[in-house]
Amino acid sequence: MFLRLLISGLVLGGIYSLIALGYSLIYKASGLMSFVQGDVMTLGAYLGLTFYRILGLPFVVSLILTVLCAFAFGMLLEKGVIRVLLNKNVLPIYVVLATIAISYIIQNGVQLGWGSITQYFPSVFSKSSVKVLSVSVQPEALLCVGASLVCMVLLHFFMTRTRFGTAMRAAAMDPTAAYSCGINVSMSTGITWGLSAGLAAIAGMLIGPMYGVYALLGSMIGSKGFSGAVIGGYGNMYGAMVGGILLGLAEVFVTGYISSTYKNLIAYILLITFLFLKPTGLFNERAIQDD
Amino acid sequence: MALLQLVDFHYYYGNIHSVKGIDLHVDEGEMVTLIGANGSGKTTTLQTISGLTRARGVRGKILFKGQEIQGKTGDKVAAMGILQALEGRHVFSKLTVEENLKTGAYLRKDMAKIREDIRDVYRRFPRLEERRSQLAGTLSGGEQQMLAIGRALMGRPKLLLLDEPSMGLAPLIVKEIFVAINDINREGTTILFVEQNSKIALATAKRGYVMQTGSIVIHDTCENLMNNEDIKRIYLGAS
């Protein structure tokens, strides 16, 4: 029982983390909340399905194409909508409202494109189960845990060990100073949105084979990913990783040991608890206004 | 031909006409200062040269090596060799001292020379070397100013702009910073700096412009400015 729950918790947690990362990266780079993260995940799942099932491409190729499409979508969103609104001097809250509108447009758009019934996402491996110690699990579950962890480790190295990753962090910390160092901050912000969309799309492709693909796939997961980001410390990259995984584990263990009634409640109870008791999250991100 | 030349330069913040048509030039190798009271338009002028203000507010010409640069974004201006240590220092607080310096060399690809230049900054400001792996946000004000100047130097400036290098610092540190600024200029870097501390500014630079509510009221050598009765009375606090 424990091991089975642990694995399900990590699967869900990995997904939440990938979504939470998007929220936090965007908040840091633009000072905004983007509510499209969950729906970009849905979009990623549909794109993956198209490349993998309909066009019959290998899974890895489908994954790469999906990520590239999502990256372009995220960047276009920033350049074509967000930046345009900001240049009109629109108040940030209205830009956030625009992201909510886009979230609904994606939800309805995918129904127009792919129909409203749940689509079957074929399994990635030929085996239907593998043994982990004494428990048999879907190999896709292990892929999900492994791939999301790999994404997080790669992101960490990209952000801290590469010239461009450091420049992106610098641009998010202090745009004026970054410009004065020769960093194209506008480009770096666009890339951050692209990266966030790419991470969400990976989550969509990892969860597709387990959940099936439907228009509202990402809406609940999206809001829980948001909760994971707050738990970790909104805006903190490592907080998003840890917060997401902890949330996945909490959800699965509460469902398993207490009752499934609380399954969708726990994320929001934790969210509000953290806001009251520790708004800075697990990683002490700045959350209180200076006087 | 001057390295930098402002011709009838204006700046508008919306309806507020904050710089009202100034002419200014800096020759190759020179050190020039722009002094004046708070709100006279000095920082706006410097930030606009660096491409850090909104392009739509700019009127008139900014020429760098004879080429018009007004309206270019900050990263493009930096790529041309105009680098600025900003007012209020603006170090990247969650990056280490060394990461800050490397970010200053963001546009450069010559890794070996970058390492050499980092050593050069450490030679100039030994306190930065002691704190090389410390987060910049934990440095003292003076150390942050050294880092801001060091970071600008990492871009190998053809023109170095400094905005209020003395701001908020103890007199002893101010002296140390200005000795370094003087050295940087003597070693060949052209400098234009803005300063509220007129005494030390006029003692350091060769020529000075005095700005008052958006206009340049006097322009002369620093030696003459120091002996000017009006300047003495208004800016140097002599009775």
XYZ file of C-alpha atoms in Angstrom, chain A residues 28 86-89 160 163-164 166-167 169-171 173-185 285-286, chain B residues 47 52 54 56 73-76 78 82-84 86 90-95 99 103-109 151:
56
model
C 9.846 36.113 -11.586
C 2.098 46.016 -21.242
C 3.311 48.449 -23.908
C -0.129 50.050 -23.809
C 0.554 50.661 -20.089
C 22.817 28.234 -12.708
C 25.769 31.943 -19.432
C 22.294 32.327 -20.851
C 22.392 33.216 -15.504
C 21.470 36.083 -17.810
C 17.954 35.085 -13.819
C 19.694 38.462 -13.915
C 17.018 39.827 -16.270
C 16.050 40.129 -10.870
C 16.749 43.568 -12.298
C 15.678 44.275 -15.897
C 17.296 47.736 -16.048
C 20.674 46.477 -14.890
C 20.385 43.494 -17.230
C 19.802 45.790 -20.201
C 22.831 47.811 -19.172
C 24.897 44.596 -19.273
C 23.792 44.032 -22.856
C 21.145 41.397 -22.134
C 18.121 41.522 -24.429
C 15.600 41.408 -21.572
C 10.427 33.747 -1.190
C 9.662 37.419 -0.704
C 19.777 56.780 -18.689
C 17.170 52.744 -20.557
C 11.299 55.132 -23.097
C 9.103 57.882 -27.267
C 17.409 49.696 -26.654
C 19.806 49.313 -23.727
C 21.312 46.036 -24.881
C 22.164 47.540 -28.295
C 25.809 48.352 -24.382
C 28.598 52.474 -23.713
C 28.340 50.909 -20.254
C 26.806 52.371 -17.158
C 23.524 52.778 -12.479
C 21.578 47.854 -9.108
C 23.766 44.826 -8.467
C 22.094 41.470 -9.112
C 21.423 40.764 -5.457
C 20.869 36.997 -5.720
C 23.903 36.397 -7.903
C 28.467 35.931 -11.357
C 27.152 38.933 -16.406
C 28.851 42.256 -17.080
C 30.815 40.441 -19.789
C 27.640 38.883 -21.205
C 28.261 40.131 -24.742
C 31.849 38.927 -24.885
C 33.011 35.538 -26.095
C 30.596 44.975 -13.716
